[in-house]
């Protein structure tokens, strides 16, 4: 009887041992290429951030489009309430978005201190620094919201992705620069990682009409 109990106990022990996983073992297999520590170092060194005394909150997000992102937020609640949000691609290690808010005294003049040309130069320097390889394959989009930004405290620039002479929407790089300080206020890149279709295999409108007529048919 004792031997049977011992065998039963050992069997249960082995089964439980097979079910128990070492803490962190499964998580280690799912770790992103860029660790949280590396993402923080990338953000601080690239943007030259002095975050002493700031509170850091972080999160990791995976989405269906294949983007794995470290989201970092530094906030200074004691002094001037500065808030910095930075998103780092956890696979490639580049910065894909920035939201940088710093309170300052409102300018006394209604006219901006710097011109749009000055701001565009600043915006493109940031784009080259943060997304140089992608930025060289973009062109500046015409400012369709110029009336809106006329009353804003930022200049906004959108650079559309261009591939083989064709605009690839909604792939773009957006940069917003403060009109009175030329500081970066907002940066975001939306870029499809999948392989783009071969332009040489595309057919014209007449061919498309023919395919529609023959394959789908027309009904009155």
Coordinates of C-alpha atoms in Angstrom, one line a residue:
X1 CA 0.0 0.0 0.0
X2 CA 2.8 2.4 0.9
X3 CA 4.6 1.6 -2.4
X4 CA 1.4 2.4 -4.4
X5 CA 1.0 5.7 -2.5
X6 CA 4.7 6.5 -3.2
X7 CA 4.2 5.8 -6.9
X8 CA 1.1 7.9 -7.1
X9 CA 2.8 10.8 -5.3
X10 CA 5.8 10.6 -7.7
X11 CA 3.5 10.5 -10.7
X12 CA 1.6 13.6 -9.6
X13 CA 5.0 15.4 -8.8
X14 CA 6.3 14.6 -12.3
X15 CA 3.0 15.9 -13.9
X16 CA 3.1 19.1 -11.9
X17 CA 6.8 19.6 -12.8
X18 CA 5.9 19.3 -16.5
X19 CA 3.2 21.9 -16.1
X20 CA 5.3 24.4 -14.2
X21 CA 7.3 26.9 -16.3
X22 CA 10.4 28.8 -15.2
X23 CA 9.3 32.4 -14.6
X24 CA 10.3 34.5 -17.6
X25 CA 11.2 31.6 -19.8
X26 CA 8.2 32.1 -22.2
X27 CA 8.6 35.9 -22.0
X28 CA 12.3 35.7 -22.9
X29 CA 11.3 33.9 -26.2
X30 CA 9.0 36.8 -27.0
X31 CA 11.4 39.6 -26.2
X32 CA 11.7 42.3 -28.8
X33 CA 15.0 42.9 -30.6
X34 CA 15.3 46.3 -28.9
X35 CA 15.0 46.1 -25.1
X36 CA 13.4 48.7 -23.0
X37 CA 16.8 49.9 -21.7
X38 CA 18.0 50.3 -25.3
X39 CA 14.9 52.1 -26.3
X40 CA 15.4 54.6 -23.5
X41 CA 19.0 55.1 -24.4
X42 CA 18.1 55.7 -28.1
X43 CA 15.5 58.3 -27.2
X44 CA 17.7 60.2 -24.7
X45 CA 20.8 60.2 -26.8
X46 CA 19.1 61.1 -30.1
X47 CA 17.0 63.9 -28.6
X48 CA 19.7 65.0 -26.1
X49 CA 17.2 64.6 -23.3
X50 CA 18.0 65.5 -19.7
X51 CA 15.4 63.7 -17.8
X52 CA 16.8 64.0 -14.3
X53 CA 13.8 64.4 -11.9
X54 CA 11.3 63.3 -14.5
X55 CA 8.9 60.4 -14.1
X56 CA 9.2 57.7 -16.7
X57 CA 6.3 55.5 -17.8
X58 CA 6.7 52.9 -20.5
X59 CA 4.7 50.3 -22.3
X60 CA 5.2 47.8 -25.1
X61 CA 2.7 47.3 -27.9
X62 CA 2.5 44.8 -30.8
X63 CA 0.0 45.4 -33.6
X64 CA -1.3 43.5 -36.6
X65 CA 0.6 45.6 -39.1
X66 CA 3.9 44.2 -37.8
X67 CA 4.9 47.3 -35.8
X68 CA 6.3 46.5 -32.3
X69 CA 6.7 49.7 -30.4
X70 CA 8.2 50.9 -27.1
X71 CA 6.1 53.8 -25.9
X72 CA 8.0 56.1 -23.5
X73 CA 6.7 59.0 -21.5
X74 CA 8.7 61.5 -19.4
X75 CA 6.8 64.0 -17.3
X76 CA 7.9 66.7 -15.0
X77 CA 5.1 67.5 -12.6
X78 CA 7.1 69.5 -10.1
X79 CA 8.5 72.3 -12.2
X80 CA 7.1 73.3 -15.5
X81 CA 5.0 70.3 -16.4
X82 CA 7.0 69.4 -19.5
X83 CA 5.8 66.2 -21.2
X84 CA 7.7 64.2 -23.7
X85 CA 6.3 61.1 -25.5
X86 CA 8.6 59.0 -27.7
X87 CA 7.8 55.9 -29.6
X88 CA 10.7 53.6 -30.6
X89 CA 10.5 50.8 -33.1
X90 CA 11.3 47.6 -31.1
X91 CA 12.6 45.8 -34.2
X92 CA 14.7 48.5 -35.9
X93 CA 15.5 50.8 -33.1
X94 CA 14.5 54.0 -34.8
X95 CA 12.2 56.7 -33.4
X96 CA 8.8 56.7 -35.1
X97 CA 6.9 59.4 -33.2
X98 CA 7.5 62.3 -30.8
X99 CA 5.1 64.6 -29.0
X100 CA 7.0 67.3 -27.1
X101 CA 5.1 69.8 -25.0
X102 CA 6.8 72.5 -23.0
X103 CA 4.9 75.4 -21.4
X104 CA 6.2 78.9 -22.2
X105 CA 5.0 82.4 -22.0
X106 CA 2.7 83.4 -24.8
X107 CA 4.3 85.8 -27.3
X108 CA 3.1 89.4 -27.2
X109 CA 3.1 89.7 -31.0
X110 CA 0.5 88.0 -33.1
X111 CA 3.0 87.6 -35.9
X112 CA 5.3 84.5 -35.6
X113 CA 8.9 85.1 -34.7
X114 CA 10.2 82.7 -37.4
X115 CA 9.1 82.3 -41.0
X116 CA 7.8 79.1 -42.5
X117 CA 11.0 78.7 -44.5
X118 CA 13.0 78.7 -41.3
X119 CA 10.6 76.2 -39.8
X120 CA 10.8 73.9 -42.9
X121 CA 14.6 73.9 -42.6
X122 CA 14.3 72.8 -39.0
X123 CA 11.7 70.2 -39.8
X124 CA 13.8 68.6 -42.5
X125 CA 16.8 68.5 -40.2
X126 CA 14.7 66.5 -37.7
X127 CA 13.4 64.2 -40.5
X128 CA 16.9 63.5 -41.7
X129 CA 18.1 62.8 -38.1
X130 CA 15.2 60.5 -37.2
X131 CA 14.3 58.9 -40.5
X132 CA 17.0 59.7 -43.0
X133 CA 16.7 56.6 -45.2
X134 CA 12.9 57.0 -45.5
X135 CA 12.9 60.8 -45.8
X136 CA 15.0 60.8 -48.9
X137 CA 12.1 58.9 -50.6
X138 CA 9.5 61.6 -49.9
X139 CA 8.3 64.9 -51.2
X140 CA 6.7 67.8 -49.5
X141 CA 2.9 67.8 -49.8
X142 CA 1.1 71.0 -50.6
X143 CA -0.3 72.6 -47.5
X144 CA -4.0 72.0 -47.8
X145 CA -4.7 73.1 -44.2
X146 CA -2.9 76.4 -44.5
X147 CA -5.9 78.4 -43.2
X148 CA -6.1 76.2 -40.1
X149 CA -2.4 76.4 -39.3
X150 CA -2.4 80.2 -39.9
X151 CA -4.0 80.5 -36.4
X152 CA -1.9 77.7 -34.8
X153 CA 1.3 78.2 -32.9
X154 CA 3.1 75.6 -35.1
X155 CA 4.1 75.1 -38.7
X156 CA 3.1 71.7 -39.9
X157 CA 4.9 69.8 -42.8
X158 CA 3.8 66.6 -44.4
X159 CA 6.2 64.6 -46.6
X160 CA 4.6 61.9 -48.7
X161 CA 6.4 58.7 -49.6
X162 CA 7.2 58.4 -53.3
X163 CA 8.1 55.1 -55.0
X164 CA 9.0 55.0 -58.7
X165 CA 7.3 58.4 -59.2
X166 CA 4.1 57.3 -57.5
X167 CA 2.8 58.7 -54.2
X168 CA 2.4 55.9 -51.7
X169 CA -0.4 57.0 -49.4
X170 CA -1.0 57.1 -46.5
X171 CA 2.8 56.6 -46.0
X172 CA 4.2 59.9 -44.8
X173 CA 6.4 61.8 -42.4
X174 CA 4.8 64.6 -40.4
X175 CA 6.7 67.3 -38.5
X176 CA 5.4 70.2 -36.5
X177 CA 7.7 73.1 -35.5
X178 CA 7.0 75.9 -33.0
X179 CA 6.6 79.2 -34.8
X180 CA 8.2 81.2 -32.1
X181 CA 11.1 78.9 -30.9
X182 CA 11.7 76.6 -33.8
X183 CA 11.6 73.7 -31.4
X184 CA 10.2 70.3 -32.4
X185 CA 6.6 69.9 -31.1
X186 CA 5.5 66.8 -33.0
X187 CA 7.0 64.1 -35.2
X188 CA 5.4 61.0 -36.7
X189 CA 6.2 58.5 -39.4
X190 CA 3.6 56.2 -41.0
X191 CA 5.4 53.7 -43.2
X192 CA 4.2 50.3 -44.6
X193 CA 6.9 47.7 -44.0
X194 CA 5.5 45.2 -46.6
X195 CA 6.8 44.9 -50.1
X196 CA 5.2 47.3 -52.5
X197 CA 3.7 46.1 -55.8
X198 CA 5.8 46.2 -58.9
X199 CA 4.8 49.3 -61.0
X200 CA 5.8 47.6 -64.2
X201 CA 3.0 45.0 -63.8
X202 CA 0.3 47.6 -63.4
X203 CA -2.2 48.1 -66.3
X204 CA -3.9 51.3 -67.4
X205 CA -7.5 52.4 -67.0
X206 CA -8.7 51.0 -70.3
X207 CA -7.4 47.6 -69.4
X208 CA -9.1 47.9 -66.0
X209 CA -12.4 48.7 -67.7
X210 CA -12.0 45.7 -70.0
X211 CA -11.4 43.4 -67.1
X212 CA -14.4 44.8 -65.2
X213 CA -16.6 44.3 -68.2
X214 CA -15.5 40.7 -69.0
X215 CA -15.0 39.4 -65.5
X216 CA -17.9 41.1 -63.6
X217 CA -20.2 42.0 -66.4
X218 CA -22.4 45.1 -66.7
X219 CA -26.1 45.2 -65.8
X220 CA -28.5 47.9 -66.7

